Amino acid sequence: MAFKSNNKLSTGRPKGAVNKTTAETKELLQKIVSKELEGIAERLEKLDNKERIDAVIKLLPYIVPRQTEIAVDNKLNQFTPINVNLIEDGSANKQ
């Protein structure tokens, strides 16, 4: 049941606090993955070429960031002209 707005008993979990179960799960998964990574080179060597390439392709997104396409609007013909009026003040001709 959620707290009512005028509850004075507790403010709940502080902002940014990690759930204990989540922290334990992350730690466990990190240990498992670390152990598996130790033997990955040997396992990849045992695969045939196609399987090895497929495995490497599946691992790439975790190593190399994905490139995103950038759209560029080409509006070269849609610029606003700037008019400059030169006024001669006559001071340049005085000696």
PDB file of N, CA and C in Angstrom:
ATOM      1  N   MET A   1       0.842  -1.164   0.000  1.00  0.00           N
ATOM      2  CA  MET A   1       0.000   0.000   0.000  1.00  0.00           C
ATOM      3  C   MET A   1       0.892   1.234   0.000  1.00  0.00           C
ATOM      4  N   ALA A   2       0.569   2.211  -0.801  1.00  0.00           N
ATOM      5  CA  ALA A   2       1.360   3.436  -0.904  1.00  0.00           C
ATOM      6  C   ALA A   2       1.096   4.346   0.282  1.00  0.00           C
ATOM      7  N   PHE A   3       2.103   5.164   0.600  1.00  0.00           N
ATOM      8  CA  PHE A   3       1.930   6.143   1.671  1.00  0.00           C
ATOM      9  C   PHE A   3       0.959   7.228   1.240  1.00  0.00           C
ATOM     10  N   LYS A   4       0.236   7.756   2.194  1.00  0.00           N
ATOM     11  CA  LYS A   4      -0.641   8.897   1.910  1.00  0.00           C
ATOM     12  C   LYS A   4       0.213  10.158   1.930  1.00  0.00           C
ATOM     13  N   SER A   5      -0.265  11.224   1.332  1.00  0.00           N
ATOM     14  CA  SER A   5       0.535  12.426   1.170  1.00  0.00           C
ATOM     15  C   SER A   5       0.892  13.089   2.495  1.00  0.00           C
ATOM     16  N   ASN A   6       0.114  12.891   3.545  1.00  0.00           N
ATOM     17  CA  ASN A   6       0.412  13.525   4.827  1.00  0.00           C
ATOM     18  C   ASN A   6       1.117  12.579   5.802  1.00  0.00           C
ATOM     19  N   ASN A   7       1.740  11.522   5.302  1.00  0.00           N
ATOM     20  CA  ASN A   7       2.431  10.538   6.138  1.00  0.00           C
ATOM     21  C   ASN A   7       3.662  11.166   6.778  1.00  0.00           C
ATOM     22  N   LYS A   8       3.819  11.004   8.080  1.00  0.00           N
ATOM     23  CA  LYS A   8       4.965  11.539   8.808  1.00  0.00           C
ATOM     24  C   LYS A   8       5.873  10.421   9.329  1.00  0.00           C
ATOM     25  N   LEU A   9       5.527   9.156   9.098  1.00  0.00           N
ATOM     26  CA  LEU A   9       6.284   8.037   9.645  1.00  0.00           C
ATOM     27  C   LEU A   9       7.600   7.786   8.909  1.00  0.00           C
ATOM     28  N   SER A  10       7.594   7.878   7.604  1.00  0.00           N
ATOM     29  CA  SER A  10       8.785   7.570   6.833  1.00  0.00           C
ATOM     30  C   SER A  10       8.754   8.326   5.518  1.00  0.00           C
ATOM     31  N   THR A  11       9.936   8.631   5.026  1.00  0.00           N
ATOM     32  CA  THR A  11      10.023   9.292   3.722  1.00  0.00           C
ATOM     33  C   THR A  11      10.341   8.294   2.616  1.00  0.00           C
ATOM     34  N   GLY A  12      10.526   7.028   2.988  1.00  0.00           N
ATOM     35  CA  GLY A  12      10.831   5.993   2.003  1.00  0.00           C
ATOM     36  C   GLY A  12      12.316   5.898   1.738  1.00  0.00           C
ATOM     37  N   ARG A  13      12.672   5.204   0.703  1.00  0.00           N
ATOM     38  CA  ARG A  13      14.075   5.000   0.358  1.00  0.00           C
ATOM     39  C   ARG A  13      14.648   6.299  -0.188  1.00  0.00           C
ATOM     40  N   PRO A  14      15.865   6.649   0.214  1.00  0.00           N
ATOM     41  CA  PRO A  14      16.474   7.873  -0.307  1.00  0.00           C
ATOM     42  C   PRO A  14      16.690   7.783  -1.812  1.00  0.00           C
ATOM     43  N   LYS A  15      16.641   8.917  -2.480  1.00  0.00           N
ATOM     44  CA  LYS A  15      16.825   8.960  -3.923  1.00  0.00           C
ATOM     45  C   LYS A  15      18.216   8.435  -4.270  1.00  0.00           C
ATOM     46  N   GLY A  16      18.279   7.526  -5.230  1.00  0.00           N
ATOM     47  CA  GLY A  16      19.547   6.958  -5.666  1.00  0.00           C
ATOM     48  C   GLY A  16      19.989   5.732  -4.890  1.00  0.00           C
ATOM     49  N   ALA A  17      19.274   5.372  -3.833  1.00  0.00           N
ATOM     50  CA  ALA A  17      19.649   4.201  -3.046  1.00  0.00           C
ATOM     51  C   ALA A  17      19.361   2.929  -3.855  1.00  0.00           C
ATOM     52  N   VAL A  18      20.290   1.995  -3.798  1.00  0.00           N
ATOM     53  CA  VAL A  18      20.156   0.758  -4.565  1.00  0.00           C
ATOM     54  C   VAL A  18      19.420  -0.280  -3.731  1.00  0.00           C
ATOM     55  N   ASN A  19      18.486  -0.959  -4.371  1.00  0.00           N
ATOM     56  CA  ASN A  19      17.772  -2.052  -3.745  1.00  0.00           C
ATOM     57  C   ASN A  19      18.789  -3.144  -3.407  1.00  0.00           C
ATOM     58  N   LYS A  20      18.724  -3.714  -2.201  1.00  0.00           N
ATOM     59  CA  LYS A  20      19.691  -4.722  -1.761  1.00  0.00           C
ATOM     60  C   LYS A  20      19.688  -5.941  -2.681  1.00  0.00           C
ATOM     61  N   THR A  21      18.509  -6.387  -3.078  1.00  0.00           N
ATOM     62  CA  THR A  21      18.409  -7.545  -3.961  1.00  0.00           C
ATOM     63  C   THR A  21      19.043  -7.243  -5.311  1.00  0.00           C
ATOM     64  N   THR A  22      18.827  -6.038  -5.838  1.00  0.00           N
ATOM     65  CA  THR A  22      19.412  -5.654  -7.125  1.00  0.00           C
ATOM     66  C   THR A  22      20.923  -5.638  -7.037  1.00  0.00           C
ATOM     67  N   ALA A  23      21.473  -5.088  -5.969  1.00  0.00           N
ATOM     68  CA  ALA A  23      22.927  -5.034  -5.804  1.00  0.00           C
ATOM     69  C   ALA A  23      23.512  -6.440  -5.713  1.00  0.00           C
ATOM     70  N   GLU A  24      22.865  -7.326  -4.972  1.00  0.00           N
ATOM     71  CA  GLU A  24      23.355  -8.699  -4.846  1.00  0.00           C
ATOM     72  C   GLU A  24      23.287  -9.433  -6.184  1.00  0.00           C
ATOM     73  N   THR A  25      22.228  -9.210  -6.934  1.00  0.00           N
ATOM     74  CA  THR A  25      22.070  -9.858  -8.233  1.00  0.00           C
ATOM     75  C   THR A  25      23.149  -9.378  -9.199  1.00  0.00           C
ATOM     76  N   LYS A  26      23.411  -8.064  -9.217  1.00  0.00           N
ATOM     77  CA  LYS A  26      24.453  -7.533 -10.092  1.00  0.00           C
ATOM     78  C   LYS A  26      25.820  -8.109  -9.733  1.00  0.00           C
ATOM     79  N   GLU A  27      26.108  -8.221  -8.455  1.00  0.00           N
ATOM     80  CA  GLU A  27      27.385  -8.766  -8.013  1.00  0.00           C
ATOM     81  C   GLU A  27      27.528 -10.223  -8.444  1.00  0.00           C
ATOM     82  N   LEU A  28      26.466 -11.015  -8.268  1.00  0.00           N
ATOM     83  CA  LEU A  28      26.497 -12.415  -8.662  1.00  0.00           C
ATOM     84  C   LEU A  28      26.706 -12.557 -10.171  1.00  0.00           C
ATOM     85  N   LEU A  29      25.967 -11.783 -10.952  1.00  0.00           N
ATOM     86  CA  LEU A  29      26.112 -11.847 -12.407  1.00  0.00           C
ATOM     87  C   LEU A  29      27.504 -11.425 -12.844  1.00  0.00           C
ATOM     88  N   GLN A  30      28.070 -10.432 -12.174  1.00  0.00           N
ATOM     89  CA  GLN A  30      29.417  -9.988 -12.515  1.00  0.00           C
ATOM     90  C   GLN A  30      30.434 -11.097 -12.278  1.00  0.00           C
ATOM     91  N   LYS A  31      30.283 -11.823 -11.191  1.00  0.00           N
ATOM     92  CA  LYS A  31      31.193 -12.936 -10.903  1.00  0.00           C
ATOM     93  C   LYS A  31      31.067 -14.029 -11.956  1.00  0.00           C
ATOM     94  N   ILE A  32      29.828 -14.358 -12.333  1.00  0.00           N
ATOM     95  CA  ILE A  32      29.598 -15.408 -13.337  1.00  0.00           C
ATOM     96  C   ILE A  32      30.201 -15.010 -14.671  1.00  0.00           C
ATOM     97  N   VAL A  33      29.947 -13.778 -15.099  1.00  0.00           N
ATOM     98  CA  VAL A  33      30.455 -13.323 -16.393  1.00  0.00           C
ATOM     99  C   VAL A  33      31.978 -13.269 -16.379  1.00  0.00           C
ATOM    100  N   SER A  34      32.560 -12.797 -15.287  1.00  0.00           N
ATOM    101  CA  SER A  34      34.024 -12.740 -15.194  1.00  0.00           C
ATOM    102  C   SER A  34      34.639 -14.137 -15.333  1.00  0.00           C
ATOM    103  N   LYS A  35      34.031 -15.114 -14.689  1.00  0.00           N
ATOM    104  CA  LYS A  35      34.538 -16.487 -14.762  1.00  0.00           C
ATOM    105  C   LYS A  35      34.421 -17.032 -16.185  1.00  0.00           C
ATOM    106  N   GLU A  36      33.315 -16.724 -16.855  1.00  0.00           N
ATOM    107  CA  GLU A  36      33.108 -17.211 -18.221  1.00  0.00           C
ATOM    108  C   GLU A  36      34.069 -16.548 -19.207  1.00  0.00           C
ATOM    109  N   LEU A  37      34.405 -15.290 -18.970  1.00  0.00           N
ATOM    110  CA  LEU A  37      35.290 -14.576 -19.886  1.00  0.00           C
ATOM    111  C   LEU A  37      36.711 -15.133 -19.874  1.00  0.00           C
ATOM    112  N   GLU A  38      37.097 -15.758 -18.776  1.00  0.00           N
ATOM    113  CA  GLU A  38      38.444 -16.318 -18.682  1.00  0.00           C
ATOM    114  C   GLU A  38      38.691 -17.384 -19.748  1.00  0.00           C
ATOM    115  N   GLY A  39      37.696 -18.159 -20.080  1.00  0.00           N
ATOM    116  CA  GLY A  39      37.870 -19.250 -21.038  1.00  0.00           C
ATOM    117  C   GLY A  39      37.273 -18.986 -22.400  1.00  0.00           C
ATOM    118  N   ILE A  40      36.899 -17.758 -22.687  1.00  0.00           N
ATOM    119  CA  ILE A  40      36.198 -17.492 -23.944  1.00  0.00           C
ATOM    120  C   ILE A  40      37.101 -17.691 -25.162  1.00  0.00           C
ATOM    121  N   ALA A  41      38.369 -17.364 -25.067  1.00  0.00           N
ATOM    122  CA  ALA A  41      39.275 -17.521 -26.215  1.00  0.00           C
ATOM    123  C   ALA A  41      39.375 -18.987 -26.627  1.00  0.00           C
ATOM    124  N   GLU A  42      39.510 -19.861 -25.629  1.00  0.00           N
ATOM    125  CA  GLU A  42      39.609 -21.290 -25.938  1.00  0.00           C
ATOM    126  C   GLU A  42      38.308 -21.816 -26.545  1.00  0.00           C
ATOM    127  N   ARG A  43      37.197 -21.334 -26.015  1.00  0.00           N
ATOM    128  CA  ARG A  43      35.904 -21.781 -26.557  1.00  0.00           C
ATOM    129  C   ARG A  43      35.702 -21.309 -27.990  1.00  0.00           C
ATOM    130  N   LEU A  44      36.113 -20.075 -28.277  1.00  0.00           N
ATOM    131  CA  LEU A  44      35.981 -19.557 -29.644  1.00  0.00           C
ATOM    132  C   LEU A  44      36.858 -20.341 -30.613  1.00  0.00           C
ATOM    133  N   GLU A  45      38.038 -20.756 -30.181  1.00  0.00           N
ATOM    134  CA  GLU A  45      38.944 -21.522 -31.040  1.00  0.00           C
ATOM    135  C   GLU A  45      38.354 -22.874 -31.415  1.00  0.00           C
ATOM    136  N   LYS A  46      37.525 -23.449 -30.575  1.00  0.00           N
ATOM    137  CA  LYS A  46      36.930 -24.760 -30.837  1.00  0.00           C
ATOM    138  C   LYS A  46      35.790 -24.689 -31.852  1.00  0.00           C
ATOM    139  N   LEU A  47      35.260 -23.495 -32.100  1.00  0.00           N
ATOM    140  CA  LEU A  47      34.146 -23.340 -33.043  1.00  0.00           C
ATOM    141  C   LEU A  47      34.658 -23.315 -34.472  1.00  0.00           C
ATOM    142  N   ASP A  48      33.780 -23.716 -35.407  1.00  0.00           N
ATOM    143  CA  ASP A  48      34.176 -23.583 -36.804  1.00  0.00           C
ATOM    144  C   ASP A  48      34.081 -22.103 -37.195  1.00  0.00           C
ATOM    145  N   ASN A  49      34.560 -21.766 -38.374  1.00  0.00           N
ATOM    146  CA  ASN A  49      34.676 -20.359 -38.778  1.00  0.00           C
ATOM    147  C   ASN A  49      33.362 -19.601 -38.720  1.00  0.00           C
ATOM    148  N   LYS A  50      32.299 -20.201 -39.247  1.00  0.00           N
ATOM    149  CA  LYS A  50      31.004 -19.511 -39.275  1.00  0.00           C
ATOM    150  C   LYS A  50      30.481 -19.267 -37.867  1.00  0.00           C
ATOM    151  N   GLU A  51      30.564 -20.280 -37.019  1.00  0.00           N
ATOM    152  CA  GLU A  51      30.096 -20.131 -35.637  1.00  0.00           C
ATOM    153  C   GLU A  51      30.920 -19.095 -34.883  1.00  0.00           C
ATOM    154  N   ARG A  52      32.246 -19.076 -35.132  1.00  0.00           N
ATOM    155  CA  ARG A  52      33.131 -18.120 -34.466  1.00  0.00           C
ATOM    156  C   ARG A  52      32.776 -16.692 -34.880  1.00  0.00           C
ATOM    157  N   ILE A  53      32.566 -16.484 -36.178  1.00  0.00           N
ATOM    158  CA  ILE A  53      32.200 -15.151 -36.674  1.00  0.00           C
ATOM    159  C   ILE A  53      30.856 -14.721 -36.102  1.00  0.00           C
ATOM    160  N   ASP A  54      29.886 -15.627 -36.061  1.00  0.00           N
ATOM    161  CA  ASP A  54      28.580 -15.299 -35.481  1.00  0.00           C
ATOM    162  C   ASP A  54      28.704 -14.902 -34.012  1.00  0.00           C
ATOM    163  N   ALA A  55      29.542 -15.620 -33.268  1.00  0.00           N
ATOM    164  CA  ALA A  55      29.736 -15.308 -31.854  1.00  0.00           C
ATOM    165  C   ALA A  55      30.384 -13.939 -31.677  1.00  0.00           C
ATOM    166  N   VAL A  56      31.387 -13.648 -32.488  1.00  0.00           N
ATOM    167  CA  VAL A  56      32.067 -12.351 -32.398  1.00  0.00           C
ATOM    168  C   VAL A  56      31.107 -11.222 -32.755  1.00  0.00           C
ATOM    169  N   ILE A  57      30.289 -11.421 -33.776  1.00  0.00           N
ATOM    170  CA  ILE A  57      29.312 -10.399 -34.178  1.00  0.00           C
ATOM    171  C   ILE A  57      28.328 -10.136 -33.039  1.00  0.00           C
ATOM    172  N   LYS A  58      27.931 -11.176 -32.342  1.00  0.00           N
ATOM    173  CA  LYS A  58      27.000 -10.991 -31.223  1.00  0.00           C
ATOM    174  C   LYS A  58      27.660 -10.275 -30.044  1.00  0.00           C
ATOM    175  N   LEU A  59      28.977 -10.421 -29.898  1.00  0.00           N
ATOM    176  CA  LEU A  59      29.699  -9.772 -28.795  1.00  0.00           C
ATOM    177  C   LEU A  59      30.081  -8.323 -29.107  1.00  0.00           C
ATOM    178  N   LEU A  60      30.164  -7.973 -30.368  1.00  0.00           N
ATOM    179  CA  LEU A  60      30.608  -6.633 -30.753  1.00  0.00           C
ATOM    180  C   LEU A  60      29.831  -5.480 -30.108  1.00  0.00           C
ATOM    181  N   PRO A  61      28.498  -5.531 -30.032  1.00  0.00           N
ATOM    182  CA  PRO A  61      27.777  -4.398 -29.433  1.00  0.00           C
ATOM    183  C   PRO A  61      28.169  -4.113 -27.982  1.00  0.00           C
ATOM    184  N   TYR A  62      28.761  -5.086 -27.311  1.00  0.00           N
ATOM    185  CA  TYR A  62      29.172  -4.878 -25.926  1.00  0.00           C
ATOM    186  C   TYR A  62      30.583  -4.286 -25.824  1.00  0.00           C
ATOM    187  N   ILE A  63      31.286  -4.262 -26.957  1.00  0.00           N
ATOM    188  CA  ILE A  63      32.654  -3.766 -26.972  1.00  0.00           C
ATOM    189  C   ILE A  63      32.748  -2.440 -27.717  1.00  0.00           C
ATOM    190  N   VAL A  64      32.161  -2.386 -28.903  1.00  0.00           N
ATOM    191  CA  VAL A  64      32.224  -1.203 -29.757  1.00  0.00           C
ATOM    192  C   VAL A  64      30.860  -0.518 -29.747  1.00  0.00           C
ATOM    193  N   PRO A  65      30.809   0.783 -29.462  1.00  0.00           N
ATOM    194  CA  PRO A  65      29.509   1.461 -29.464  1.00  0.00           C
ATOM    195  C   PRO A  65      28.896   1.482 -30.855  1.00  0.00           C
ATOM    196  N   ARG A  66      27.597   1.388 -30.897  1.00  0.00           N
ATOM    197  CA  ARG A  66      26.866   1.387 -32.164  1.00  0.00           C
ATOM    198  C   ARG A  66      26.894   2.788 -32.762  1.00  0.00           C
ATOM    199  N   GLN A  67      27.167   2.852 -34.053  1.00  0.00           N
ATOM    200  CA  GLN A  67      27.186   4.132 -34.754  1.00  0.00           C
ATOM    201  C   GLN A  67      25.767   4.497 -35.161  1.00  0.00           C
ATOM    202  N   THR A  68      25.424   5.749 -34.982  1.00  0.00           N
ATOM    203  CA  THR A  68      24.098   6.203 -35.381  1.00  0.00           C
ATOM    204  C   THR A  68      24.214   7.110 -36.592  1.00  0.00           C
ATOM    205  N   GLU A  69      23.196   7.077 -37.412  1.00  0.00           N
ATOM    206  CA  GLU A  69      23.173   7.886 -38.612  1.00  0.00           C
ATOM    207  C   GLU A  69      22.788   9.310 -38.238  1.00  0.00           C
ATOM    208  N   ILE A  70      23.478  10.261 -38.824  1.00  0.00           N
ATOM    209  CA  ILE A  70      23.175  11.664 -38.578  1.00  0.00           C
ATOM    210  C   ILE A  70      22.592  12.247 -39.856  1.00  0.00           C
ATOM    211  N   ALA A  71      21.400  12.804 -39.751  1.00  0.00           N
ATOM    212  CA  ALA A  71      20.756  13.419 -40.899  1.00  0.00           C
ATOM    213  C   ALA A  71      21.186  14.880 -40.986  1.00  0.00           C
ATOM    214  N   VAL A  72      21.582  15.294 -42.182  1.00  0.00           N
ATOM    215  CA  VAL A  72      21.991  16.669 -42.414  1.00  0.00           C
ATOM    216  C   VAL A  72      21.009  17.287 -43.394  1.00  0.00           C
ATOM    217  N   ASP A  73      20.426  18.401 -42.985  1.00  0.00           N
ATOM    218  CA  ASP A  73      19.520  19.111 -43.882  1.00  0.00           C
ATOM    219  C   ASP A  73      20.351  20.003 -44.796  1.00  0.00           C
ATOM    220  N   ASN A  74      20.212  19.792 -46.072  1.00  0.00           N
ATOM    221  CA  ASN A  74      20.953  20.576 -47.036  1.00  0.00           C
ATOM    222  C   ASN A  74      20.088  21.743 -47.478  1.00  0.00           C
ATOM    223  N   LYS A  75      20.293  22.888 -46.851  1.00  0.00           N
ATOM    224  CA  LYS A  75      19.481  24.064 -47.157  1.00  0.00           C
ATOM    225  C   LYS A  75      20.368  25.175 -47.720  1.00  0.00           C
ATOM    226  N   LEU A  76      21.247  24.826 -48.646  1.00  0.00           N
ATOM    227  CA  LEU A  76      22.152  25.819 -49.205  1.00  0.00           C
ATOM    228  C   LEU A  76      21.415  26.882 -50.006  1.00  0.00           C
ATOM    229  N   ASN A  77      20.339  26.528 -50.641  1.00  0.00           N
ATOM    230  CA  ASN A  77      19.590  27.471 -51.462  1.00  0.00           C
ATOM    231  C   ASN A  77      18.582  28.275 -50.658  1.00  0.00           C
ATOM    232  N   GLN A  78      18.491  28.034 -49.377  1.00  0.00           N
ATOM    233  CA  GLN A  78      17.499  28.713 -48.562  1.00  0.00           C
ATOM    234  C   GLN A  78      18.157  29.610 -47.521  1.00  0.00           C
ATOM    235  N   PHE A  79      19.130  30.416 -47.948  1.00  0.00           N
ATOM    236  CA  PHE A  79      19.787  31.305 -47.006  1.00  0.00           C
ATOM    237  C   PHE A  79      19.191  32.699 -47.107  1.00  0.00           C
ATOM    238  N   THR A  80      19.394  33.483 -46.093  1.00  0.00           N
ATOM    239  CA  THR A  80      18.910  34.853 -46.068  1.00  0.00           C
ATOM    240  C   THR A  80      20.057  35.770 -46.490  1.00  0.00           C
ATOM    241  N   PRO A  81      19.880  36.533 -47.561  1.00  0.00           N
ATOM    242  CA  PRO A  81      20.956  37.408 -48.010  1.00  0.00           C
ATOM    243  C   PRO A  81      21.170  38.560 -47.025  1.00  0.00           C
ATOM    244  N   ILE A  82      22.411  39.007 -46.958  1.00  0.00           N
ATOM    245  CA  ILE A  82      22.764  40.139 -46.111  1.00  0.00           C
ATOM    246  C   ILE A  82      23.171  41.280 -47.034  1.00  0.00           C
ATOM    247  N   ASN A  83      22.489  42.401 -46.901  1.00  0.00           N
ATOM    248  CA  ASN A  83      22.800  43.572 -47.711  1.00  0.00           C
ATOM    249  C   ASN A  83      23.701  44.497 -46.919  1.00  0.00           C
ATOM    250  N   VAL A  84      24.804  44.922 -47.539  1.00  0.00           N
ATOM    251  CA  VAL A  84      25.740  45.837 -46.916  1.00  0.00           C
ATOM    252  C   VAL A  84      25.795  47.097 -47.771  1.00  0.00           C
ATOM    253  N   ASN A  85      25.469  48.240 -47.173  1.00  0.00           N
ATOM    254  CA  ASN A  85      25.534  49.520 -47.869  1.00  0.00           C
ATOM    255  C   ASN A  85      26.769  50.275 -47.387  1.00  0.00           C
ATOM    256  N   LEU A  86      27.690  50.574 -48.288  1.00  0.00           N
ATOM    257  CA  LEU A  86      28.883  51.308 -47.955  1.00  0.00           C
ATOM    258  C   LEU A  86      28.619  52.796 -48.150  1.00  0.00           C
ATOM    259  N   ILE A  87      28.907  53.557 -47.115  1.00  0.00           N
ATOM    260  CA  ILE A  87      28.712  55.010 -47.181  1.00  0.00           C
ATOM    261  C   ILE A  87      30.077  55.652 -47.042  1.00  0.00           C
ATOM    262  N   GLU A  88      30.389  56.486 -48.023  1.00  0.00           N
ATOM    263  CA  GLU A  88      31.673  57.171 -47.980  1.00  0.00           C
ATOM    264  C   GLU A  88      31.505  58.457 -47.166  1.00  0.00           C
ATOM    265  N   ASP A  89      32.337  58.605 -46.134  1.00  0.00           N
ATOM    266  CA  ASP A  89      32.201  59.796 -45.281  1.00  0.00           C
ATOM    267  C   ASP A  89      33.118  60.922 -45.701  1.00  0.00           C
ATOM    268  N   GLY A  90      34.006  60.694 -46.628  1.00  0.00           N
ATOM    269  CA  GLY A  90      34.867  61.732 -47.147  1.00  0.00           C
ATOM    270  C   GLY A  90      36.127  61.937 -46.350  1.00  0.00           C
ATOM    271  N   SER A  91      36.269  61.348 -45.190  1.00  0.00           N
ATOM    272  CA  SER A  91      37.467  61.541 -44.376  1.00  0.00           C
ATOM    273  C   SER A  91      38.687  60.851 -44.949  1.00  0.00           C
ATOM    274  N   ALA A  92      38.501  59.828 -45.737  1.00  0.00           N
ATOM    275  CA  ALA A  92      39.619  59.101 -46.327  1.00  0.00           C
ATOM    276  C   ALA A  92      40.305  59.903 -47.416  1.00  0.00           C
ATOM    277  N   ASN A  93      39.604  60.858 -48.049  1.00  0.00           N
ATOM    278  CA  ASN A  93      40.161  61.636 -49.142  1.00  0.00           C
ATOM    279  C   ASN A  93      40.886  62.882 -48.636  1.00  0.00           C
ATOM    280  N   LYS A  94      40.753  63.254 -47.388  1.00  0.00           N
ATOM    281  CA  LYS A  94      41.396  64.447 -46.859  1.00  0.00           C
ATOM    282  C   LYS A  94      42.855  64.172 -46.556  1.00  0.00           C
ATOM    283  N   GLN A  95      43.709  65.167 -46.902  1.00  0.00           N
ATOM    284  CA  GLN A  95      45.128  65.025 -46.610  1.00  0.00           C
ATOM    285  C   GLN A  95      45.627  66.189 -45.825  1.00  0.00           C
TER     286      GLN A  95
END
